[in-house]
Amino acid sequence: MTEQRTALVTAIGSFSADAVIRSLHEMGYKVVGSDIYDKEWVAASLDVDVFYKAPYASDEEAYISFIKKVCEEEHVDRILPLIDVEIDVLNRHREELENEKVTICMSSKEAIEVLRDKYLMSRLVEGVLNEIEEPEVKGAVRIIPTKLAEEVDFEQVTYPLILKPVDGRSSGGLYRIYHEDQLGFAFSNIIDPEKLNDTNLTRYIVQPMIKGNVITVDILRDTKGNCRAVPREELLRTANGAGLSVRIMEDEVLQDVCCRIAERAGITGCVNFEFIRGEGSGVYYFVECNPRFSGGVAFTELSGVPMIKNHMRIFDGQKMEELPKQKCGFMTRKYMEIKM
């Protein structure tokens, strides 16, 4: 009889947790879940086999000690981080955590460092787009002009603009600036206004504000270079960017470009790209990469594309399956009450 494998899923209070836990159980995994909140506060704690309350990942020493302890006690084979802050910390400590048995199911350390840096990703995507010769592709997908804040002359900028950290998570630290007075408010929060050369400003980028709808793309890529991309239009979203009502769609040009970017970035497994489709122009502007399951990965699963199962296959050293085309159309989610 084959020994049951164990997966540790972190931050199970996040939007993607239900779909991930369900898929892992269908694959026969024992699922250990963790979250910073008490078990009674997290509905998904009822769905995992074992639950642990985790320290904040911002306390790196305590968090890594916690992960090591859980891996040892529960004989964990696979770690699946669901939020960016934990991805950042786990990536910095991969050598301590990974061994012949334990694998963190995310792209390589070098890839994550680029994927989590909005400035470096903008440069990478720009390089990919500059090499594309097909006119219909070159006009369809673009980057948002991006500069490091420390290199910008703010007396010469054009409003409205976006000011955000290079390693931001969700909308944390993001400022939408419509006129000069708001810029001063943003600076007062980011840096000492009397020291405009403060190193905190080096962590920020400046972009023009693009009006349009958010298009997010779930992407799966294996180590053989096979790639699958499933786009959706986000119709209703939470304040931190999780889709509530969406439209699963097909756009071969966008999907092709996403796979080219994924190849250049060396992506392994399932990640998510975010675009803004320009109001009026219909051009897709690349925004960022979330190097993890998106909050709406359940929509992709519901469309008939088993991303999570194939994510796990890839980290077992297998190539992804022949995946069906997504079933396009509208999808939505609702909240429900659960007695703990």
Short mmCIF file of C-alpha atoms in Angstrom, two decimals:
data_model
loop_
_atom_site.label_atom_id
_atom_site.label_comp_id
_atom_site.label_asym_id
_atom_site.label_seq_id
_atom_site.Cartn_x
_atom_site.Cartn_y
_atom_site.Cartn_z
CA MET A 1 0.00 0.00 0.00
CA THR A 2 1.36 3.43 -1.03
CA GLU A 3 2.02 5.78 1.88
CA GLN A 4 -0.29 8.80 1.88
CA ARG A 5 1.45 12.01 0.95
CA THR A 6 1.02 15.21 2.97
CA ALA A 7 0.66 18.77 1.72
CA LEU A 8 0.94 21.89 3.88
CA VAL A 9 -1.29 24.70 2.61
CA THR A 10 -0.58 28.09 4.17
CA ALA A 11 -2.98 31.02 4.67
CA ILE A 12 -6.12 28.91 4.24
CA GLY A 13 -8.28 31.94 4.93
CA SER A 14 -7.42 33.24 1.45
CA PHE A 15 -9.73 33.02 -1.57
CA SER A 16 -7.93 30.19 -3.37
CA ALA A 17 -7.84 27.85 -0.35
CA ASP A 18 -11.13 25.99 -0.90
CA ALA A 19 -10.27 24.94 -4.44
CA VAL A 20 -6.71 23.96 -3.48
CA ILE A 21 -7.77 21.87 -0.48
CA ARG A 22 -10.51 20.16 -2.48
CA SER A 23 -8.15 19.26 -5.35
CA LEU A 24 -5.48 17.93 -2.99
CA HIS A 25 -7.99 15.67 -1.26
CA GLU A 26 -9.19 14.40 -4.65
CA MET A 27 -5.56 13.50 -5.41
CA GLY A 28 -5.31 11.54 -2.15
CA TYR A 29 -3.21 13.98 -0.14
CA LYS A 30 -3.49 14.47 3.59
CA VAL A 31 -3.92 18.23 3.88
CA VAL A 32 -2.42 20.27 6.72
CA GLY A 33 -3.63 23.87 6.82
CA SER A 34 -2.27 26.92 8.59
CA ASP A 35 -3.42 30.48 9.11
CA ILE A 36 -2.59 33.43 11.39
CA TYR A 37 -6.10 33.37 12.85
CA ASP A 38 -7.67 30.96 15.31
CA LYS A 39 -9.18 27.79 13.91
CA GLU A 40 -12.67 28.94 14.87
CA TRP A 41 -12.25 32.06 12.73
CA VAL A 42 -11.31 30.28 9.50
CA ALA A 43 -14.03 28.34 7.67
CA ALA A 44 -11.52 26.30 5.64
CA SER A 45 -10.13 24.85 8.88
CA LEU A 46 -13.13 22.47 8.79
CA ASP A 47 -11.92 21.07 5.46
CA VAL A 48 -8.29 20.27 6.29
CA ASP A 49 -7.15 17.14 8.10
CA VAL A 50 -4.97 19.07 10.57
CA PHE A 51 -4.89 22.78 11.40
CA TYR A 52 -2.08 24.89 12.88
CA LYS A 53 -2.19 28.52 13.90
CA ALA A 54 0.81 30.23 12.31
CA PRO A 55 2.85 33.25 13.42
CA TYR A 56 2.96 36.26 11.11
CA ALA A 57 5.36 35.73 8.21
CA SER A 58 6.75 39.20 8.91
CA ASP A 59 8.42 37.61 11.97
CA GLU A 60 10.67 35.54 9.72
CA GLU A 61 12.54 33.62 12.39
CA ALA A 62 9.36 32.51 14.15
CA TYR A 63 7.60 31.74 10.87
CA ILE A 64 10.40 29.59 9.44
CA SER A 65 10.74 27.74 12.75
CA PHE A 66 6.99 27.09 12.61
CA ILE A 67 7.18 25.72 9.06
CA LYS A 68 10.06 23.43 9.99
CA LYS A 69 8.16 22.16 13.03
CA VAL A 70 4.99 21.41 11.06
CA CYS A 71 6.93 19.69 8.28
CA GLU A 72 8.66 17.44 10.81
CA GLU A 73 5.59 16.64 12.90
CA GLU A 74 3.27 16.00 9.95
CA HIS A 75 5.83 14.45 7.54
CA VAL A 76 5.05 17.09 4.93
CA ASP A 77 6.02 16.39 1.30
CA ARG A 78 4.74 19.53 -0.41
CA ILE A 79 4.34 23.14 0.77
CA LEU A 80 1.81 25.33 -1.06
CA PRO A 81 1.97 29.02 -0.03
CA LEU A 82 -1.16 30.93 -1.03
CA ILE A 83 -0.19 34.56 -0.33
CA ASP A 84 2.70 36.76 -1.46
CA VAL A 85 4.16 37.60 1.95
CA GLU A 86 4.68 33.90 2.71
CA ILE A 87 6.09 33.28 -0.77
CA ASP A 88 8.68 36.01 -0.18
CA VAL A 89 9.77 34.55 3.16
CA LEU A 90 9.79 30.92 2.01
CA ASN A 91 11.79 31.90 -1.06
CA ARG A 92 14.48 33.51 1.09
CA HIS A 93 14.78 30.34 3.19
CA ARG A 94 14.44 27.63 0.54
CA GLU A 95 17.80 26.05 1.31
CA GLU A 96 16.74 25.50 4.93
CA LEU A 97 13.35 24.02 4.09
CA GLU A 98 13.67 21.99 0.90
CA ASN A 99 15.31 18.57 0.85
CA GLU A 100 14.95 15.22 -0.92
CA LYS A 101 11.42 14.90 0.49
CA VAL A 102 10.06 18.43 0.99
CA THR A 103 9.35 20.63 -2.03
CA ILE A 104 7.93 24.16 -2.01
CA CYS A 105 5.51 24.23 -4.95
CA MET A 106 6.50 27.47 -6.62
CA SER A 107 8.91 28.67 -9.30
CA SER A 108 12.67 28.74 -8.73
CA LYS A 109 14.25 31.15 -6.28
CA GLU A 110 15.68 33.28 -9.08
CA ALA A 111 12.36 33.37 -10.95
CA ILE A 112 10.41 34.40 -7.84
CA GLU A 113 12.80 37.28 -7.18
CA VAL A 114 11.95 38.71 -10.61
CA LEU A 115 8.25 37.83 -10.56
CA ARG A 116 7.78 39.65 -7.23
CA ASP A 117 9.55 42.81 -8.47
CA LYS A 118 7.17 44.94 -10.52
CA TYR A 119 9.97 46.97 -12.07
CA LEU A 120 12.02 43.95 -13.15
CA MET A 121 8.90 42.22 -14.50
CA SER A 122 8.03 45.32 -16.52
CA ARG A 123 11.49 45.22 -18.08
CA LEU A 124 11.22 41.47 -18.76
CA VAL A 125 7.81 41.82 -20.44
CA GLU A 126 9.06 44.78 -22.47
CA GLY A 127 11.92 42.60 -23.73
CA VAL A 128 9.50 39.85 -24.79
CA LEU A 129 7.16 42.28 -26.56
CA ASN A 130 10.05 43.99 -28.40
CA GLU A 131 11.02 40.64 -29.94
CA ILE A 132 7.53 39.93 -31.29
CA GLU A 133 7.28 40.64 -35.01
CA GLU A 134 3.60 39.85 -35.68
CA PRO A 135 1.85 43.26 -36.08
CA GLU A 136 -1.46 42.03 -34.62
CA VAL A 137 0.37 40.92 -31.47
CA LYS A 138 2.57 44.00 -31.07
CA GLY A 139 -0.48 46.25 -31.08
CA ALA A 140 -2.56 44.09 -28.79
CA VAL A 141 -0.33 43.81 -25.70
CA ARG A 142 1.88 46.51 -24.18
CA ILE A 143 3.57 47.41 -20.93
CA ILE A 144 2.63 50.39 -18.80
CA PRO A 145 5.53 52.88 -18.96
CA THR A 146 7.30 52.30 -15.65
CA LYS A 147 10.01 54.31 -13.89
CA LEU A 148 11.72 54.00 -10.53
CA ALA A 149 10.37 56.76 -8.30
CA GLU A 150 13.88 57.87 -7.29
CA GLU A 151 14.62 58.67 -10.96
CA VAL A 152 11.46 60.73 -11.58
CA ASP A 153 11.34 64.53 -11.61
CA PHE A 154 7.99 64.99 -9.88
CA GLU A 155 7.81 68.62 -11.00
CA GLN A 156 7.50 67.38 -14.57
CA VAL A 157 5.05 64.47 -14.18
CA THR A 158 1.66 64.23 -15.86
CA TYR A 159 -1.38 63.34 -13.77
CA PRO A 160 -3.11 61.04 -13.00
CA LEU A 161 -0.42 58.56 -12.02
CA ILE A 162 0.11 55.48 -9.90
CA LEU A 163 2.74 55.27 -7.16
CA LYS A 164 3.28 51.76 -5.77
CA PRO A 165 5.99 49.59 -4.15
CA VAL A 166 7.99 47.30 -6.40
CA ASP A 167 7.19 44.34 -4.15
CA GLY A 168 3.65 45.34 -3.22
CA ARG A 169 0.99 42.81 -2.23
CA SER A 170 -2.59 43.28 -3.40
CA SER A 171 -3.15 47.06 -3.18
CA GLY A 172 -0.90 47.61 -0.17
CA GLY A 173 1.10 50.82 -0.41
CA LEU A 174 -0.53 51.84 -3.71
CA TYR A 175 -1.45 55.50 -4.26
CA ARG A 176 -3.63 56.87 -7.06
CA ILE A 177 -2.48 60.44 -7.59
CA TYR A 178 -4.82 62.78 -9.49
CA HIS A 179 -3.11 66.09 -8.68
CA GLU A 180 -0.04 67.51 -6.97
CA ASP A 181 -1.62 67.90 -3.52
CA GLN A 182 -2.23 64.15 -3.34
CA LEU A 183 1.40 63.52 -4.24
CA GLY A 184 2.47 65.36 -1.11
CA PHE A 185 0.16 63.23 0.99
CA ALA A 186 1.64 60.05 -0.51
CA PHE A 187 5.20 61.23 0.18
CA SER A 188 4.31 62.03 3.78
CA ASN A 189 3.25 58.41 4.21
CA ILE A 190 6.18 56.86 2.38
CA ILE A 191 9.09 59.04 3.40
CA ASP A 192 10.16 62.01 5.48
CA PRO A 193 9.07 64.95 3.25
CA GLU A 194 12.23 66.85 4.24
CA LYS A 195 14.44 64.04 2.92
CA LEU A 196 13.34 63.27 -0.62
CA ASN A 197 16.44 61.13 -1.10
CA ASP A 198 15.20 58.74 1.59
CA THR A 199 15.91 55.14 0.58
CA ASN A 200 12.23 54.23 1.06
CA LEU A 201 11.50 55.95 -2.25
CA THR A 202 13.77 53.46 -4.03
CA ARG A 203 11.16 50.78 -3.34
CA TYR A 204 8.52 52.59 -5.41
CA ILE A 205 7.68 52.81 -9.09
CA VAL A 206 5.70 55.43 -10.98
CA GLN A 207 3.25 54.66 -13.79
CA PRO A 208 0.58 56.58 -15.69
CA MET A 209 -2.93 55.60 -14.66
CA ILE A 210 -4.60 53.41 -17.28
CA LYS A 211 -8.41 53.32 -17.34
CA GLY A 212 -10.05 50.05 -18.22
CA ASN A 213 -11.21 46.65 -17.02
CA VAL A 214 -8.97 44.18 -15.21
CA ILE A 215 -8.19 41.01 -17.16
CA THR A 216 -6.44 38.32 -15.16
CA VAL A 217 -4.89 35.19 -16.65
CA ASP A 218 -4.20 31.91 -14.84
CA ILE A 219 -1.09 30.36 -16.38
CA LEU A 220 0.32 26.86 -16.04
CA ARG A 221 3.77 25.93 -17.34
CA ASP A 222 5.80 22.76 -16.89
CA THR A 223 9.56 22.23 -17.04
CA LYS A 224 9.28 20.96 -20.64
CA GLY A 225 7.94 24.34 -21.76
CA ASN A 226 4.32 23.28 -22.21
CA CYS A 227 2.03 26.16 -21.28
CA ARG A 228 -1.69 26.85 -20.86
CA ALA A 229 -3.31 30.23 -20.21
CA VAL A 230 -6.93 30.89 -19.18
CA PRO A 231 -8.05 34.56 -19.16
CA ARG A 232 -11.03 36.08 -17.38
CA GLU A 233 -12.50 39.54 -17.16
CA GLU A 234 -13.02 40.69 -13.57
CA LEU A 235 -16.44 42.32 -13.36
CA LEU A 236 -16.78 42.71 -9.58
CA ARG A 237 -13.76 42.67 -7.25
CA THR A 238 -13.00 43.07 -3.58
CA ALA A 239 -10.98 46.09 -2.44
CA ASN A 240 -7.78 44.02 -2.47
CA GLY A 241 -8.40 42.68 -5.97
CA ALA A 242 -10.10 39.29 -5.66
CA GLY A 243 -12.69 38.60 -8.35
CA LEU A 244 -16.27 38.05 -7.22
CA SER A 245 -18.03 38.01 -10.59
CA VAL A 246 -16.03 37.19 -13.73
CA ARG A 247 -16.31 36.24 -17.37
CA ILE A 248 -14.13 33.36 -18.52
CA MET A 249 -12.94 34.27 -22.00
CA GLU A 250 -10.81 33.19 -24.95
CA ASP A 251 -8.21 35.45 -26.59
CA GLU A 252 -5.57 33.53 -28.50
CA VAL A 253 -3.25 36.52 -28.93
CA LEU A 254 -3.26 37.33 -25.19
CA GLN A 255 -2.85 33.66 -24.26
CA ASP A 256 0.09 33.29 -26.65
CA VAL A 257 1.84 36.37 -25.25
CA CYS A 258 1.30 35.13 -21.68
CA CYS A 259 3.02 31.85 -22.52
CA ARG A 260 5.95 33.70 -24.11
CA ILE A 261 6.33 35.80 -20.96
CA ALA A 262 6.08 32.67 -18.78
CA GLU A 263 8.84 31.02 -20.79
CA ARG A 264 11.15 34.04 -20.53
CA ALA A 265 10.51 34.30 -16.78
CA GLY A 266 11.18 30.58 -16.23
CA ILE A 267 7.83 30.02 -14.54
CA THR A 268 7.08 26.60 -13.09
CA GLY A 269 3.58 25.56 -12.06
CA CYS A 270 0.53 27.84 -11.79
CA VAL A 271 0.79 31.64 -11.54
CA ASN A 272 -1.41 34.58 -12.44
CA PHE A 273 -0.81 37.59 -14.70
CA GLU A 274 -2.85 40.75 -14.38
CA PHE A 275 -3.62 43.16 -17.23
CA ILE A 276 -5.75 46.26 -17.75
CA ARG A 277 -7.67 46.30 -21.02
CA GLY A 278 -7.55 49.93 -22.05
CA GLU A 279 -10.86 51.74 -22.12
CA GLY A 280 -11.67 52.42 -25.76
CA SER A 281 -8.41 51.02 -27.18
CA GLY A 282 -8.89 47.38 -26.14
CA VAL A 283 -5.10 47.11 -25.66
CA TYR A 284 -3.94 44.78 -22.89
CA TYR A 285 -1.47 46.52 -20.56
CA PHE A 286 0.62 44.20 -18.39
CA VAL A 287 0.33 45.09 -14.69
CA GLU A 288 2.01 42.37 -12.63
CA CYS A 289 2.51 38.69 -11.88
CA ASN A 290 1.19 36.91 -8.80
CA PRO A 291 3.56 33.89 -8.48
CA ARG A 292 0.88 31.70 -6.87
CA PHE A 293 -2.68 30.54 -7.37
CA SER A 294 -4.94 33.50 -8.04
CA GLY A 295 -7.84 34.22 -5.71
CA GLY A 296 -10.09 33.17 -8.58
CA VAL A 297 -8.37 29.90 -9.55
CA ALA A 298 -11.67 28.17 -8.64
CA PHE A 299 -13.21 29.91 -11.67
CA THR A 300 -10.60 28.36 -13.95
CA GLU A 301 -11.23 24.98 -12.35
CA LEU A 302 -14.98 25.48 -12.87
CA SER A 303 -14.35 26.26 -16.53
CA GLY A 304 -13.01 22.72 -16.93
CA VAL A 305 -9.25 23.31 -16.73
CA PRO A 306 -7.68 21.38 -13.78
CA MET A 307 -4.88 23.81 -12.93
CA ILE A 308 -4.29 22.67 -9.35
CA LYS A 309 -3.98 18.96 -10.13
CA ASN A 310 -1.51 19.72 -12.91
CA HIS A 311 0.40 22.16 -10.70
CA MET A 312 1.07 19.21 -8.39
CA ARG A 313 2.00 16.93 -11.32
CA ILE A 314 4.62 19.45 -12.42
CA PHE A 315 6.28 19.48 -8.99
CA ASP A 316 6.37 15.70 -9.13
CA GLY A 317 8.56 16.07 -12.22
CA GLN A 318 5.79 15.18 -14.68
CA LYS A 319 4.62 17.19 -17.67
CA MET A 320 1.16 18.72 -17.63
CA GLU A 321 -1.75 16.80 -19.06
CA GLU A 322 -3.42 17.61 -22.36
CA LEU A 323 -5.81 20.23 -20.98
CA PRO A 324 -9.24 20.95 -22.47
CA LYS A 325 -10.32 24.36 -23.71
CA GLN A 326 -11.98 26.47 -21.07
CA LYS A 327 -15.76 26.78 -21.12
CA CYS A 328 -16.35 30.49 -21.54
CA GLY A 329 -19.08 32.44 -19.81
CA PHE A 330 -20.07 34.27 -16.64
CA MET A 331 -19.27 32.93 -13.18
CA THR A 332 -19.75 34.34 -9.71
CA ARG A 333 -19.15 33.40 -6.08
CA LYS A 334 -21.12 33.96 -2.91
CA TYR A 335 -20.36 33.98 0.78
CA MET A 336 -22.11 31.59 3.12
CA GLU A 337 -22.38 31.27 6.87
CA ILE A 338 -20.83 28.26 8.64
CA LYS A 339 -21.18 27.31 12.28
CA MET A 340 -17.77 26.50 13.72
#
